[in-house]
Coordinates of C-alpha atoms in Angstrom, one line a residue:
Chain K
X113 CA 1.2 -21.4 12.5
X114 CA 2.7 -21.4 9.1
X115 CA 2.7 -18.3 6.5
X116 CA 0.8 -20.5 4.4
X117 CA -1.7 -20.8 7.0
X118 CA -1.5 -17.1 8.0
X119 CA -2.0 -15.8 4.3
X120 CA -4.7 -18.0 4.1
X121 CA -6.7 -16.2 7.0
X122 CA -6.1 -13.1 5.4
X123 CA -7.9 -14.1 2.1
X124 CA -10.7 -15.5 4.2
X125 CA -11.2 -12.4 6.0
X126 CA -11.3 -10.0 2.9
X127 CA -13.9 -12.9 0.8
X128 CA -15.6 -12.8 4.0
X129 CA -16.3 -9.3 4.2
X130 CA -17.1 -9.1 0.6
X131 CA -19.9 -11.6 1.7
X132 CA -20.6 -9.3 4.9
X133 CA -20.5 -12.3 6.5
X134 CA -19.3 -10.4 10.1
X135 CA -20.0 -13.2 12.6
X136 CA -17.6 -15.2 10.5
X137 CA -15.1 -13.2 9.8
X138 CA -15.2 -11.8 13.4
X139 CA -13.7 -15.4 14.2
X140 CA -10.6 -14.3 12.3
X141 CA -10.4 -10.7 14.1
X142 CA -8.0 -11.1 17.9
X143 CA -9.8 -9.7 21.0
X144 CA -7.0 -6.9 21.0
X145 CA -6.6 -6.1 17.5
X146 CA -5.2 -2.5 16.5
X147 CA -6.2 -1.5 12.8
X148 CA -4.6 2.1 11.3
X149 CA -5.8 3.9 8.7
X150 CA -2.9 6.3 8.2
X151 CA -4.7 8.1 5.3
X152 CA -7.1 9.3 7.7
X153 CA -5.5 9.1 10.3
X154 CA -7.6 7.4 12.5
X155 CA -7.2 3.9 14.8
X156 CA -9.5 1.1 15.8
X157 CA -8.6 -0.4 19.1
X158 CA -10.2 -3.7 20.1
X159 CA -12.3 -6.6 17.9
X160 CA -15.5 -4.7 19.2
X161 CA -14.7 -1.5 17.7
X162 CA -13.1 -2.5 14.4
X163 CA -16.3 -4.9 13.6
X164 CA -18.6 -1.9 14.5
X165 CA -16.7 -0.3 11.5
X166 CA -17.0 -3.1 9.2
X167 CA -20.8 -3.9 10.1
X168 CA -21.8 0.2 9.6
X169 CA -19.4 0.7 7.1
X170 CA -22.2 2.8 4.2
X171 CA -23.1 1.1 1.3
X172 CA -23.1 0.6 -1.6
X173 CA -19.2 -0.2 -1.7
X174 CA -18.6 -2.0 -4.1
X175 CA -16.9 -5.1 -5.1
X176 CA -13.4 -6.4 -3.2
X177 CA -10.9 -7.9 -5.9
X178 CA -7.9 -9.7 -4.3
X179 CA -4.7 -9.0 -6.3
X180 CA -1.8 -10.4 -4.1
X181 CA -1.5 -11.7 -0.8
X182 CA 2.3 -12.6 0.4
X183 CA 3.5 -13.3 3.9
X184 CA 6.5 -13.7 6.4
X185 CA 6.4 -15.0 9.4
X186 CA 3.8 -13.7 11.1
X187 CA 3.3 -10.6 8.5
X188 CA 0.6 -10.9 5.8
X189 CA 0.2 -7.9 2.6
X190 CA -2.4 -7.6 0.7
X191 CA -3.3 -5.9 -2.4
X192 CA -6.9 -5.0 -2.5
X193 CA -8.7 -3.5 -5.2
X194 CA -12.6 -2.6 -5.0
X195 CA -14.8 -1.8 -7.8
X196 CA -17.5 0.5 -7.4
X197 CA -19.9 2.4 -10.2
X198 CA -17.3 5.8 -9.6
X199 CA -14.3 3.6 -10.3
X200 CA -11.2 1.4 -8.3
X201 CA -10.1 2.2 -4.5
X202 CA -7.3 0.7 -3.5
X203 CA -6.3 -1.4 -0.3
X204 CA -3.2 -1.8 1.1
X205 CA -3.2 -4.1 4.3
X206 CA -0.2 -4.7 6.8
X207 CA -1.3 -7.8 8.7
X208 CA 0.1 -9.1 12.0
X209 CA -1.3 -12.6 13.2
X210 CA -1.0 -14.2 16.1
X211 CA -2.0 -17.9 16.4
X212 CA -4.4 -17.8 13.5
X213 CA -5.9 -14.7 14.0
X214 CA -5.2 -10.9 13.0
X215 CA -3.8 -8.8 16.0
X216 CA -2.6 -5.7 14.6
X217 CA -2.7 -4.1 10.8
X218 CA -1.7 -1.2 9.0
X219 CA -4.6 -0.4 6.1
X220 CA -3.6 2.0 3.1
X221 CA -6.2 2.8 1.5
X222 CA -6.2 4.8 -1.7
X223 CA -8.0 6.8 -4.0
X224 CA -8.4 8.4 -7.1
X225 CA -5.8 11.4 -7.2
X226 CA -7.5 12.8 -10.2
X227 CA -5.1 13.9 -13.0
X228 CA -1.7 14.1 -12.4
X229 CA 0.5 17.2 -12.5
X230 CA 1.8 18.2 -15.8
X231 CA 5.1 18.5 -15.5
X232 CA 5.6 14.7 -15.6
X233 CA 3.3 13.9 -18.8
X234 CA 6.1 13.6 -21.0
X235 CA 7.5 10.6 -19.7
X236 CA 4.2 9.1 -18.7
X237 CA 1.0 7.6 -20.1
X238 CA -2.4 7.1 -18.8
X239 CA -3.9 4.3 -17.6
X240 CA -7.0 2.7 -16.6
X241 CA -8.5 2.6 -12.8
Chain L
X289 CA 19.1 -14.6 -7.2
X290 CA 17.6 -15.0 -3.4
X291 CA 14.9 -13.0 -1.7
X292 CA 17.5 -11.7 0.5
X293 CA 19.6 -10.0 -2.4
X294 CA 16.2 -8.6 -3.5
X295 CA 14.9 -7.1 -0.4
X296 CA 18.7 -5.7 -0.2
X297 CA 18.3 -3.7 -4.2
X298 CA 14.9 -2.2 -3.1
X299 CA 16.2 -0.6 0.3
X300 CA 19.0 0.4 -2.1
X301 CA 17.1 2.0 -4.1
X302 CA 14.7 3.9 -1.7
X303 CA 18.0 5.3 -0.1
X304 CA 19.9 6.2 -3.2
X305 CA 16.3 8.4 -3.9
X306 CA 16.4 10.0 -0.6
X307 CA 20.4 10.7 -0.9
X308 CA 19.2 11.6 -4.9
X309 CA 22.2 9.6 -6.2
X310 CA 20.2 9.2 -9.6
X311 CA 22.9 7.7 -11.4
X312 CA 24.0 4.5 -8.8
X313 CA 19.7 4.6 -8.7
X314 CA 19.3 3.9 -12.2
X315 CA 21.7 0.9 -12.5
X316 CA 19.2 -1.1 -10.5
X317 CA 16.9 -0.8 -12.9
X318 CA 15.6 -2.4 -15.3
X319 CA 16.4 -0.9 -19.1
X320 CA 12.4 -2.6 -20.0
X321 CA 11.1 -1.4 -16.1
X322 CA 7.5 -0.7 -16.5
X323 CA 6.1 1.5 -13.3
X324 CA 2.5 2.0 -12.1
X325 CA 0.8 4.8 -10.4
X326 CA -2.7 3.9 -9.8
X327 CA -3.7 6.7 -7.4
X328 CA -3.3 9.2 -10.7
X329 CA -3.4 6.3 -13.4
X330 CA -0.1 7.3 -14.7
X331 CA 2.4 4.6 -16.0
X332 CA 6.3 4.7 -16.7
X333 CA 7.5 2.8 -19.5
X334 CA 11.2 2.1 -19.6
X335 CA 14.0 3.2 -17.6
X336 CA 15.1 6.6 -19.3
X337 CA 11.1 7.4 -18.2
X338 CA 10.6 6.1 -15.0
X339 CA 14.4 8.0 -14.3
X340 CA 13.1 11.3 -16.0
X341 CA 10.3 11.5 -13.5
X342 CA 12.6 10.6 -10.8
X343 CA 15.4 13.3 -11.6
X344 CA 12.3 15.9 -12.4
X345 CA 10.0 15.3 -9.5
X346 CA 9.8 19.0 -7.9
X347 CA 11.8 19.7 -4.6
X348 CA 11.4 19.9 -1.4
X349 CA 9.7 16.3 -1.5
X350 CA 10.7 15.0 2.2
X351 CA 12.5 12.9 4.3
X352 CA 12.0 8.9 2.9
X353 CA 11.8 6.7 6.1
X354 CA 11.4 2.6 5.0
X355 CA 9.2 1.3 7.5
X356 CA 8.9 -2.5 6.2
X357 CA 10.3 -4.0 2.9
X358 CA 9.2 -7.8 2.7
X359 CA 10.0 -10.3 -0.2
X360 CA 8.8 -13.5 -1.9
X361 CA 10.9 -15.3 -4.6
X362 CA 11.2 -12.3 -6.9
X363 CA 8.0 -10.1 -5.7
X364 CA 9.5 -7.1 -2.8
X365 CA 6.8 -5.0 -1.2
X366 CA 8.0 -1.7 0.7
X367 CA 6.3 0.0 3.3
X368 CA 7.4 4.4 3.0
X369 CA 6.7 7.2 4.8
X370 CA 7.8 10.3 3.3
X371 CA 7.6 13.5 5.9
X372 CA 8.1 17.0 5.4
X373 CA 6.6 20.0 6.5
X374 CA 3.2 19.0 5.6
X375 CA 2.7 16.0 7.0
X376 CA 3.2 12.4 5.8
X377 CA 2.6 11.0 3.0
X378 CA 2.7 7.3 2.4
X379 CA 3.8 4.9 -0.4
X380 CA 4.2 1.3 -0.6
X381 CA 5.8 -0.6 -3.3
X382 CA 5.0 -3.5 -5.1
X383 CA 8.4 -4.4 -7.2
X384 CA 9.3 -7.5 -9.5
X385 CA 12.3 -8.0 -9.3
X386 CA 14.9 -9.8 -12.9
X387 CA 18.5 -10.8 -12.4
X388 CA 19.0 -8.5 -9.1
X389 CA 17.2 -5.3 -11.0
X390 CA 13.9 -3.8 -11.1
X391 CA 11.7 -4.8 -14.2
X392 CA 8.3 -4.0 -13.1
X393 CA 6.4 -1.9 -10.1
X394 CA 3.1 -0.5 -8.9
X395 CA 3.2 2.1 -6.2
X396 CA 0.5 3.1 -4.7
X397 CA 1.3 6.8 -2.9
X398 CA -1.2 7.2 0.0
X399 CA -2.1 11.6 0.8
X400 CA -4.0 12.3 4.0
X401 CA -7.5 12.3 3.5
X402 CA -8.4 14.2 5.9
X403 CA -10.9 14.3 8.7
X404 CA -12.7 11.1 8.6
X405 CA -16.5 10.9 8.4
X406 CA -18.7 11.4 11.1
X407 CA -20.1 8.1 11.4
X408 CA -17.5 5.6 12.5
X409 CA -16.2 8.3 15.1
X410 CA -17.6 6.5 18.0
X411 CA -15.7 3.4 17.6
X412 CA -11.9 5.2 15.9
X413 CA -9.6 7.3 17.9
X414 CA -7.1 9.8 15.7
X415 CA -3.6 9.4 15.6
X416 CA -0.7 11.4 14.6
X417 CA 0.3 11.4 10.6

Protein backbone atom coordinates (compact mmCIF):
# COMPACT_ATOMS: atom_id res chain seq x y z
CA UNK A 1 0.00 0.00 0.00
CA UNK A 2 1.53 3.26 -1.04
CA UNK A 3 1.51 6.70 1.17
CA UNK A 4 -0.50 8.00 -1.53
CA UNK A 5 -2.96 5.38 -0.93
CA UNK A 6 -2.66 5.53 2.83
CA UNK A 7 -3.19 9.46 3.04
CA UNK A 8 -5.96 8.96 0.90
CA UNK A 9 -7.81 6.68 3.51
CA UNK A 10 -7.18 9.16 6.04
CA UNK A 11 -9.09 11.97 4.13
CA UNK A 12 -11.92 9.58 3.46
CA UNK A 13 -12.30 8.72 7.01
CA UNK A 14 -12.40 12.46 8.36
CA UNK A 15 -15.11 13.54 4.97
CA UNK A 16 -16.75 10.50 6.12
CA UNK A 17 -17.34 11.33 9.46
CA UNK A 18 -18.22 14.78 8.60
CA UNK A 19 -21.01 13.01 6.58
CA UNK A 20 -21.65 10.67 9.74
CA UNK A 21 -21.57 8.28 7.41
CA UNK A 22 -20.36 5.37 10.25
CA UNK A 23 -21.02 2.14 8.26
CA UNK A 24 -18.67 3.58 5.70
CA UNK A 25 -16.14 4.80 7.34
CA UNK A 26 -16.21 1.81 9.80
CA UNK A 27 -14.73 0.04 6.48
CA UNK A 28 -11.65 2.13 6.98
CA UNK A 29 -11.32 1.48 10.95
CA UNK A 30 -8.91 -2.23 11.61
CA UNK A 31 -10.66 -4.77 13.87
CA UNK A 32 -7.84 -3.99 16.51
CA UNK A 33 -7.42 -0.39 16.23
CA UNK A 34 -6.03 1.72 19.39
CA UNK A 35 -7.07 5.45 19.25
CA UNK A 36 -5.38 7.98 22.22
CA UNK A 37 -6.60 10.98 23.18
CA UNK A 38 -3.71 12.18 25.28
CA UNK A 39 -5.49 15.45 26.22
CA UNK A 40 -7.82 13.53 28.08
CA UNK A 41 -6.21 11.00 28.67
CA UNK A 42 -8.31 8.42 27.68
CA UNK A 43 -7.90 5.20 25.07
CA UNK A 44 -10.25 3.36 22.73
CA UNK A 45 -9.32 -0.22 22.16
CA UNK A 46 -10.91 -2.16 19.37
CA UNK A 47 -13.09 -0.98 15.99
CA UNK A 48 -16.28 -1.62 18.22
CA UNK A 49 -15.49 0.70 20.87
CA UNK A 50 -13.88 3.63 18.86
CA UNK A 51 -17.15 3.66 16.49
CA UNK A 52 -19.44 3.62 19.62
CA UNK A 53 -17.56 6.97 20.22
CA UNK A 54 -17.88 8.36 16.87
CA UNK A 55 -21.66 7.21 16.50
CA UNK A 56 -22.60 8.95 20.25
CA UNK A 57 -20.31 11.48 19.92
CA UNK A 58 -23.10 14.80 21.18
CA UNK A 59 -24.08 17.10 18.72
CA UNK A 60 -24.10 19.69 17.36
CA UNK A 61 -20.22 19.61 16.49
CA UNK A 62 -19.69 21.40 14.07
CA UNK A 63 -18.05 21.46 10.74
CA UNK A 64 -14.50 19.26 10.02
CA UNK A 65 -12.12 21.43 7.76
CA UNK A 66 -9.09 19.43 6.47
CA UNK A 67 -5.89 21.59 6.49
CA UNK A 68 -3.02 19.03 5.70
CA UNK A 69 -2.65 15.59 5.43
CA UNK A 70 1.06 14.17 4.83
CA UNK A 71 2.35 10.65 5.21
CA UNK A 72 5.40 8.10 5.45
CA UNK A 73 5.32 4.87 5.06
CA UNK A 74 2.71 3.68 6.93
CA UNK A 75 2.26 7.02 9.05
CA UNK A 76 -0.44 9.43 8.05
CA UNK A 77 -0.84 13.46 10.01
CA UNK A 78 -3.48 15.28 9.79
CA UNK A 79 -4.41 18.80 10.55
CA UNK A 80 -8.02 19.04 11.41
CA UNK A 81 -9.82 22.10 12.09
CA UNK A 82 -13.66 22.07 13.10
CA UNK A 83 -15.95 24.98 13.09
CA UNK A 84 -18.63 25.33 15.43
CA UNK A 85 -20.94 28.52 16.48
CA UNK A 86 -18.31 28.97 19.91
CA UNK A 87 -15.38 29.02 17.52
CA UNK A 88 -12.27 26.44 15.93
CA UNK A 89 -11.14 23.13 17.79
CA UNK A 90 -8.28 21.68 16.56
CA UNK A 91 -7.27 18.01 15.48
CA UNK A 92 -4.16 16.62 15.47
CA UNK A 93 -4.18 12.86 14.28
CA UNK A 94 -1.16 10.36 14.33
CA UNK A 95 -2.26 7.63 11.93
CA UNK A 96 -0.90 4.06 11.66
CA UNK A 97 -2.31 1.88 8.66
CA UNK A 98 -2.03 -1.32 7.99
CA UNK A 99 -3.08 -2.67 4.59
CA UNK A 100 -5.45 0.02 3.89
CA UNK A 101 -6.95 0.45 7.00
CA UNK A 102 -6.21 2.52 10.27
CA UNK A 103 -4.75 0.35 13.19
CA UNK A 104 -3.44 2.58 15.65
CA UNK A 105 -3.57 6.68 16.15
CA UNK A 106 -2.57 9.21 18.32
CA UNK A 107 -5.53 12.24 18.29
CA UNK A 108 -4.53 15.77 19.71
CA UNK A 109 -7.12 17.56 20.02
CA UNK A 110 -7.09 21.18 21.02
CA UNK A 111 -8.96 23.97 22.34
CA UNK A 112 -9.36 27.40 22.93
CA UNK A 113 -6.68 28.38 25.75
CA UNK A 114 -8.37 31.64 26.17
CA UNK A 115 -6.05 34.66 26.45
CA UNK A 116 -2.64 34.23 26.66
CA UNK A 117 -0.42 35.17 29.58
CA UNK A 118 0.85 38.67 29.49
CA UNK A 119 4.22 38.51 29.89
CA UNK A 120 4.60 37.51 26.19
CA UNK A 121 2.29 40.30 24.50
CA UNK A 122 5.02 42.34 23.49
CA UNK A 123 6.44 40.22 21.04
CA UNK A 124 3.07 38.75 19.92
CA UNK A 125 -0.10 39.66 18.18
CA UNK A 126 -3.56 38.30 18.12
CA UNK A 127 -5.09 36.31 15.84
CA UNK A 128 -8.14 34.86 14.65
CA UNK A 129 -9.58 31.20 15.75
CA UNK B 1 17.81 21.00 0.35
CA UNK B 2 16.29 17.25 1.10
CA UNK B 3 13.69 16.18 3.55
CA UNK B 4 16.37 14.47 5.40
CA UNK B 5 18.38 17.76 6.12
CA UNK B 6 15.01 19.19 7.25
CA UNK B 7 13.76 16.63 9.61
CA UNK B 8 17.56 16.90 10.94
CA UNK B 9 17.17 21.34 11.69
CA UNK B 10 13.84 20.68 13.49
CA UNK B 11 15.17 17.88 15.97
CA UNK B 12 17.96 20.54 16.22
CA UNK B 13 16.14 22.88 17.20
CA UNK B 14 13.76 21.15 19.78
CA UNK B 15 17.14 20.00 21.48
CA UNK B 16 18.98 23.25 21.36
CA UNK B 17 15.37 24.56 23.38
CA UNK B 18 15.54 21.87 25.83
CA UNK B 19 19.61 22.42 26.33
CA UNK B 20 18.38 26.46 26.08
CA UNK B 21 21.24 27.16 23.68
CA UNK B 22 19.26 30.25 22.42
CA UNK B 23 21.85 31.61 20.34
CA UNK B 24 22.91 28.21 18.04
CA UNK B 25 18.66 28.01 18.26
CA UNK B 26 18.20 31.17 16.56
CA UNK B 27 20.53 30.57 13.55
CA UNK B 28 18.06 28.10 12.33
CA UNK B 29 15.69 30.51 11.93
CA UNK B 30 14.36 32.27 9.68
CA UNK B 31 15.09 36.36 10.02
CA UNK B 32 11.10 36.71 8.23
CA UNK B 33 9.83 33.30 10.51
CA UNK B 34 6.31 33.86 11.13
CA UNK B 35 4.95 31.40 14.18
CA UNK B 36 1.40 30.42 15.13
CA UNK B 37 -0.30 29.57 18.29
CA UNK B 38 -3.78 28.70 17.71
CA UNK B 39 -4.64 27.27 21.12
CA UNK B 40 -4.31 31.10 22.57
CA UNK B 41 -4.44 32.85 18.95
CA UNK B 42 -1.20 34.38 19.46
CA UNK B 43 1.31 34.86 16.45
CA UNK B 44 5.14 35.59 16.34
CA UNK B 45 6.29 37.79 13.64
CA UNK B 46 10.01 37.68 12.85
CA UNK B 47 12.80 36.15 14.44
CA UNK B 48 13.92 38.72 17.17
CA UNK B 49 9.93 37.87 18.35
CA UNK B 50 9.53 34.43 18.04
CA UNK B 51 13.33 34.37 19.93
CA UNK B 52 12.12 36.92 22.63
CA UNK B 53 9.31 34.63 23.62
CA UNK B 54 11.64 31.75 23.53
CA UNK B 55 14.45 33.36 25.85
CA UNK B 56 11.41 34.84 28.14
CA UNK B 57 9.12 31.91 28.49
CA UNK B 58 9.04 31.45 32.47
CA UNK B 59 11.05 28.45 34.04
CA UNK B 60 10.74 25.50 35.16
CA UNK B 61 8.98 24.49 31.79
CA UNK B 62 9.96 20.62 31.57
CA UNK B 63 11.81 18.04 30.19
CA UNK B 64 11.24 18.19 25.92
CA UNK B 65 10.99 14.48 24.72
CA UNK B 66 10.53 14.31 20.55
CA UNK B 67 8.35 11.53 20.08
CA UNK B 68 7.95 11.59 16.03
CA UNK B 69 9.25 14.36 13.59
CA UNK B 70 8.12 13.44 9.97
CA UNK B 71 8.79 15.50 6.70
CA UNK B 72 7.59 16.13 3.14
CA UNK B 73 9.54 18.22 0.66
CA UNK B 74 9.90 21.30 2.81
CA UNK B 75 6.74 20.76 5.35
CA UNK B 76 8.40 18.94 9.03
CA UNK B 77 5.74 18.01 11.52
CA UNK B 78 6.99 17.16 15.20
CA UNK B 79 5.34 15.10 17.67
CA UNK B 80 6.52 16.68 21.81
CA UNK B 81 5.91 15.81 25.02
CA UNK B 82 7.06 18.17 27.41
CA UNK B 83 6.96 16.58 31.25
CA UNK B 84 7.51 18.07 34.47
CA UNK B 85 6.03 17.89 37.71
CA UNK B 86 2.66 18.52 36.58
CA UNK B 87 2.08 16.23 34.11
CA UNK B 88 2.48 16.31 30.31
CA UNK B 89 1.85 18.55 28.13
CA UNK B 90 1.88 18.09 24.39
CA UNK B 91 2.87 20.14 21.34
CA UNK B 92 3.26 19.20 17.83
CA UNK B 93 4.79 21.30 15.13
CA UNK B 94 3.85 22.08 11.84
CA UNK B 95 7.23 23.92 10.36
CA UNK B 96 8.08 25.20 6.65
CA UNK B 97 11.08 24.90 6.22
CA UNK B 98 13.56 27.78 3.34
CA UNK B 99 17.20 27.06 2.49
CA UNK B 100 17.70 24.56 5.60
CA UNK B 101 15.99 27.37 8.17
CA UNK B 102 12.73 27.82 9.68
CA UNK B 103 10.39 30.49 7.80
CA UNK B 104 7.10 29.63 8.99
CA UNK B 105 5.26 27.35 11.96
CA UNK B 106 1.98 26.56 13.64
CA UNK B 107 2.12 24.80 16.95
CA UNK B 108 -0.48 23.67 18.39
CA UNK B 109 0.41 22.96 22.40
CA UNK B 110 -2.05 20.34 23.69
CA UNK B 111 -2.92 20.84 28.16
CA UNK B 112 -4.70 17.95 29.88
CA UNK B 113 -8.23 18.44 29.75
CA UNK B 114 -9.04 16.70 32.27
CA UNK B 115 -11.48 14.00 33.29
CA UNK B 116 -13.41 13.19 30.20
CA UNK B 117 -17.19 13.20 30.02
CA UNK B 118 -19.31 10.79 31.31
CA UNK B 119 -20.76 9.55 28.29
CA UNK B 120 -18.22 7.73 26.22
CA UNK B 121 -16.83 6.05 29.52
CA UNK B 122 -18.21 2.80 28.67
CA UNK B 123 -16.32 2.28 25.58
CA UNK B 124 -12.56 4.46 26.67
CA UNK B 125 -10.20 3.16 29.22
CA UNK B 126 -7.72 6.07 30.94
CA UNK B 127 -4.21 6.03 30.47
CA UNK B 128 -1.34 7.63 31.99
CA UNK B 129 -0.37 11.46 30.77
Amino acid sequence: VSVEANTAVVRRLWTLFQARDWDAAEALVHPDIVVDWPDTRERMRGRANFMAVQRNYPEPWGTIEIRRVIGRNDLVVAEIAVHDARGTTFAISFAELEAGRIVRAVEYWVDDDGAPPAWRAQWTERIAG
